[in-house]
Every structure is written in C-alpha cells, then in structure tokens.
C-alpha cells in the first residue's frame, strides 16, 4: 500500500473513532480534533502503534460529517431496508456509514470504488464479514445517488 493510501486509511479509521466519540460524548469539535491530533494520530497507545494519518483528510471527514449530518442521515435512511431506522444501527456502524457517505458526497477526488472499499475495510476492523457486506451495499446505493 502506498504511503498516502496508508495515511488515508488511518485517517478514515481515526475519523470513525472520533465521530463515535462526538456522538456518544458530545465533545466540542475543537477539543476532539486537538485530542486526536496530539494523542491518537500516529501515536502509540497501550503498546499499539497507530499509523500516521493524513491529518487534513481526517479533519475534513470529521468536520464534514458533523456539518452535513442531517443531510447524510437522510440519504442513509432512504437506503436502509424497509422497516430499518438509523437508530437501530450499531453506533460504530452508523459512523462508518456517515463517513463513507460524506466522502462519496464531498470528495469527488476519491474514486467511488476506493471510497467504498476503504470503508468496508474499516468495517472489518470492528465487525464480521456480514456487516462489512452491509456497508458495501449501503455505500454502493449512496454512490449511485450522489455521483
């Protein structure tokens, strides 16, 4: 994997974690970004070395999802199976879908297959194959709607 690809993959994973924290704890954006910049991105935590993330890309995802959350949630809601609501989704899963949807909406510089595959990879970090397939299906439907 090229260094930029690796740095972006790390940024995506960290962004999902930051969005989860934002959703669960309501941390102020400036505080949240500062905490991740200083303590998480490229840091070693409890013996785990975190890959150097592309900080500007990380910030872009976190701020972008936060700014367009209602629009993103509407887009995602329309692509869930009949009877499913965003509230029923696992909180981490919801952040993966939000970040992926935002990237498909806002980052035309990232090819559709790359964006989808990257968030499927993020899903694999937290879930089994079935959930990763779910991410693939939802983000594919989002991509068809926004690209």
Short mmCIF file of C-alpha atoms in Angstrom, two decimals:
data_model
loop_
_atom_site.label_atom_id
_atom_site.label_comp_id
_atom_site.label_asym_id
_atom_site.label_seq_id
_atom_site.Cartn_x
_atom_site.Cartn_y
_atom_site.Cartn_z
CA UNK A 1 0.00 0.00 0.00
CA UNK A 2 1.38 3.43 -0.95
CA UNK A 3 2.21 5.77 1.97
CA UNK A 4 -0.63 8.16 1.02
CA UNK A 5 -3.11 5.27 0.85
CA UNK A 6 -1.95 4.03 4.25
CA UNK A 7 -2.17 7.54 5.74
CA UNK A 8 -5.68 7.97 4.33
CA UNK A 9 -6.78 4.54 5.60
CA UNK A 10 -5.51 5.52 9.07
CA UNK A 11 -7.33 8.87 8.78
CA UNK A 12 -10.60 7.11 7.90
CA UNK A 13 -10.35 4.71 10.83
CA UNK A 14 -9.49 7.54 13.24
CA UNK A 15 -12.32 9.67 11.83
CA UNK A 16 -14.85 6.91 12.56
CA UNK A 17 -13.50 6.71 16.13
CA UNK A 18 -13.67 10.50 16.52
CA UNK A 19 -17.22 10.62 15.15
CA UNK A 20 -18.22 7.87 17.58
CA UNK A 21 -16.77 9.91 20.46
CA UNK A 22 -18.52 13.06 19.19
CA UNK A 23 -21.84 11.19 19.02
CA UNK A 24 -21.52 9.45 22.40
CA UNK A 25 -19.91 12.19 24.49
CA UNK A 26 -20.75 15.38 22.61
CA UNK A 27 -17.12 16.54 22.85
CA UNK A 28 -16.62 20.03 21.38
CA UNK A 29 -15.17 19.83 17.86
CA UNK A 30 -12.01 21.83 18.62
CA UNK A 31 -11.31 19.74 21.72
CA UNK A 32 -11.95 16.49 19.87
CA UNK A 33 -9.68 17.36 16.93
CA UNK A 34 -6.95 18.57 19.28
CA UNK A 35 -7.12 15.34 21.30
CA UNK A 36 -6.81 13.21 18.17
CA UNK A 37 -4.00 15.35 16.71
CA UNK A 38 -1.97 15.23 19.90
CA UNK A 39 -2.71 11.79 21.28
CA UNK A 40 -4.10 9.41 18.67
CA UNK A 41 -2.90 10.07 15.13
CA UNK A 42 0.44 8.32 14.72
CA UNK A 43 0.71 7.73 18.48
CA UNK A 44 1.39 4.60 20.45
CA UNK A 45 -1.42 3.71 22.86
CA UNK A 46 -1.15 0.74 25.21
CA UNK A 47 1.55 -0.79 23.03
CA UNK A 48 -0.42 -0.38 19.79
CA UNK A 49 1.32 1.81 17.23
CA UNK A 50 -1.23 3.88 15.32
CA UNK A 51 -0.34 4.54 11.69
CA UNK A 52 0.46 8.11 10.76
CA UNK A 53 -2.79 9.52 9.45
CA UNK A 54 -3.25 12.25 6.88
CA UNK A 55 -4.37 14.90 9.37
CA UNK A 56 -6.04 17.27 6.90
CA UNK A 57 -8.05 14.36 5.46
CA UNK A 58 -9.04 13.24 8.98
CA UNK A 59 -10.19 16.78 9.85
CA UNK A 60 -12.08 17.04 6.57
CA UNK A 61 -14.07 13.86 7.26
CA UNK A 62 -14.88 14.66 10.89
CA UNK A 63 -15.88 18.28 10.25
CA UNK A 64 -17.69 17.39 7.02
CA UNK A 65 -19.81 14.66 8.62
CA UNK A 66 -20.62 16.92 11.57
CA UNK A 67 -21.63 19.82 9.30
CA UNK A 68 -23.81 17.72 6.99
CA UNK A 69 -25.11 15.11 9.47
CA UNK A 70 -28.83 15.69 8.77
CA UNK A 71 -28.34 15.51 5.01
CA UNK A 72 -26.18 12.38 5.35
CA UNK A 73 -28.65 10.69 7.71
CA UNK A 74 -31.49 11.39 5.30
CA UNK A 75 -29.51 9.86 2.44
CA UNK A 76 -28.65 6.79 4.53
CA UNK A 77 -32.21 6.36 5.87
CA UNK A 78 -33.56 6.16 2.32
CA UNK A 79 -31.14 3.31 1.56
CA UNK A 80 -31.85 1.07 4.54
CA UNK A 81 -34.15 -1.93 4.16
CA UNK A 82 -37.87 -1.46 4.78
CA UNK A 83 -38.59 -1.05 8.48
CA UNK A 84 -34.98 -0.21 9.40
CA UNK A 85 -34.12 3.07 11.09
CA UNK A 86 -30.70 4.63 11.66
CA UNK A 87 -31.37 4.44 15.42
CA UNK A 88 -31.37 0.63 15.18
CA UNK A 89 -27.85 0.52 13.77
CA UNK A 90 -24.84 -0.15 15.94
CA UNK A 91 -23.29 3.24 16.84
CA UNK A 92 -19.94 2.36 15.26
CA UNK A 93 -21.68 1.10 12.11
CA UNK A 94 -23.57 4.38 11.85
CA UNK A 95 -20.32 6.38 11.98
CA UNK A 96 -18.74 4.17 9.29
CA UNK A 97 -21.76 4.78 7.03
CA UNK A 98 -21.80 8.51 7.76
CA UNK A 99 -18.10 8.91 6.98
CA UNK A 100 -18.38 6.82 3.82
CA UNK A 101 -21.46 8.69 2.63
CA UNK A 102 -19.80 12.05 3.29
CA UNK A 103 -16.71 11.03 1.34
CA UNK A 104 -18.85 9.91 -1.61
CA UNK A 105 -20.79 13.20 -1.48
CA UNK A 106 -17.97 15.63 -0.87
CA UNK A 107 -14.71 14.15 -2.15
CA UNK A 108 -15.04 13.71 -5.90
CA UNK A 109 -11.23 13.33 -5.98
CA UNK A 110 -11.60 9.89 -4.35
CA UNK A 111 -12.75 7.25 -6.85
CA UNK A 112 -16.05 5.57 -5.90
CA UNK A 113 -14.61 2.02 -5.69
CA UNK A 114 -11.75 3.24 -3.46
CA UNK A 115 -14.05 5.09 -1.06
CA UNK A 116 -16.42 2.13 -0.72
CA UNK A 117 -13.64 -0.43 -0.34
CA UNK A 118 -11.87 1.69 2.28
CA UNK A 119 -14.98 1.85 4.49
CA UNK A 120 -15.59 -1.88 4.01
CA UNK A 121 -12.03 -2.30 5.38
CA UNK A 122 -12.88 -0.04 8.32
CA UNK A 123 -15.97 -2.17 8.96
CA UNK A 124 -13.75 -5.29 9.04
CA UNK A 125 -11.80 -3.68 11.91
CA UNK A 126 -14.96 -3.73 14.06
CA UNK A 127 -17.32 -6.33 12.59
CA UNK A 128 -17.69 -9.69 10.84
CA UNK A 129 -18.00 -10.19 7.08
CA UNK A 130 -21.82 -9.87 7.09
CA UNK A 131 -21.67 -6.30 8.44
CA UNK A 132 -18.88 -5.40 6.01
CA UNK A 133 -21.14 -6.56 3.16
CA UNK A 134 -23.89 -4.35 4.59
CA UNK A 135 -21.53 -1.33 4.47
CA UNK A 136 -20.68 -2.20 0.87
CA UNK A 137 -24.36 -2.39 -0.11
CA UNK A 138 -25.43 0.83 1.59
CA UNK A 139 -22.45 2.85 0.33
CA UNK A 140 -22.91 1.47 -3.19
CA UNK A 141 -26.53 2.72 -3.12
CA UNK A 142 -25.36 6.10 -1.77
CA UNK A 143 -22.75 6.36 -4.54
CA UNK A 144 -25.41 5.72 -7.21
CA UNK A 145 -27.49 8.54 -5.72
CA UNK A 146 -24.77 11.16 -5.32
CA UNK A 147 -22.25 10.50 -8.12
#
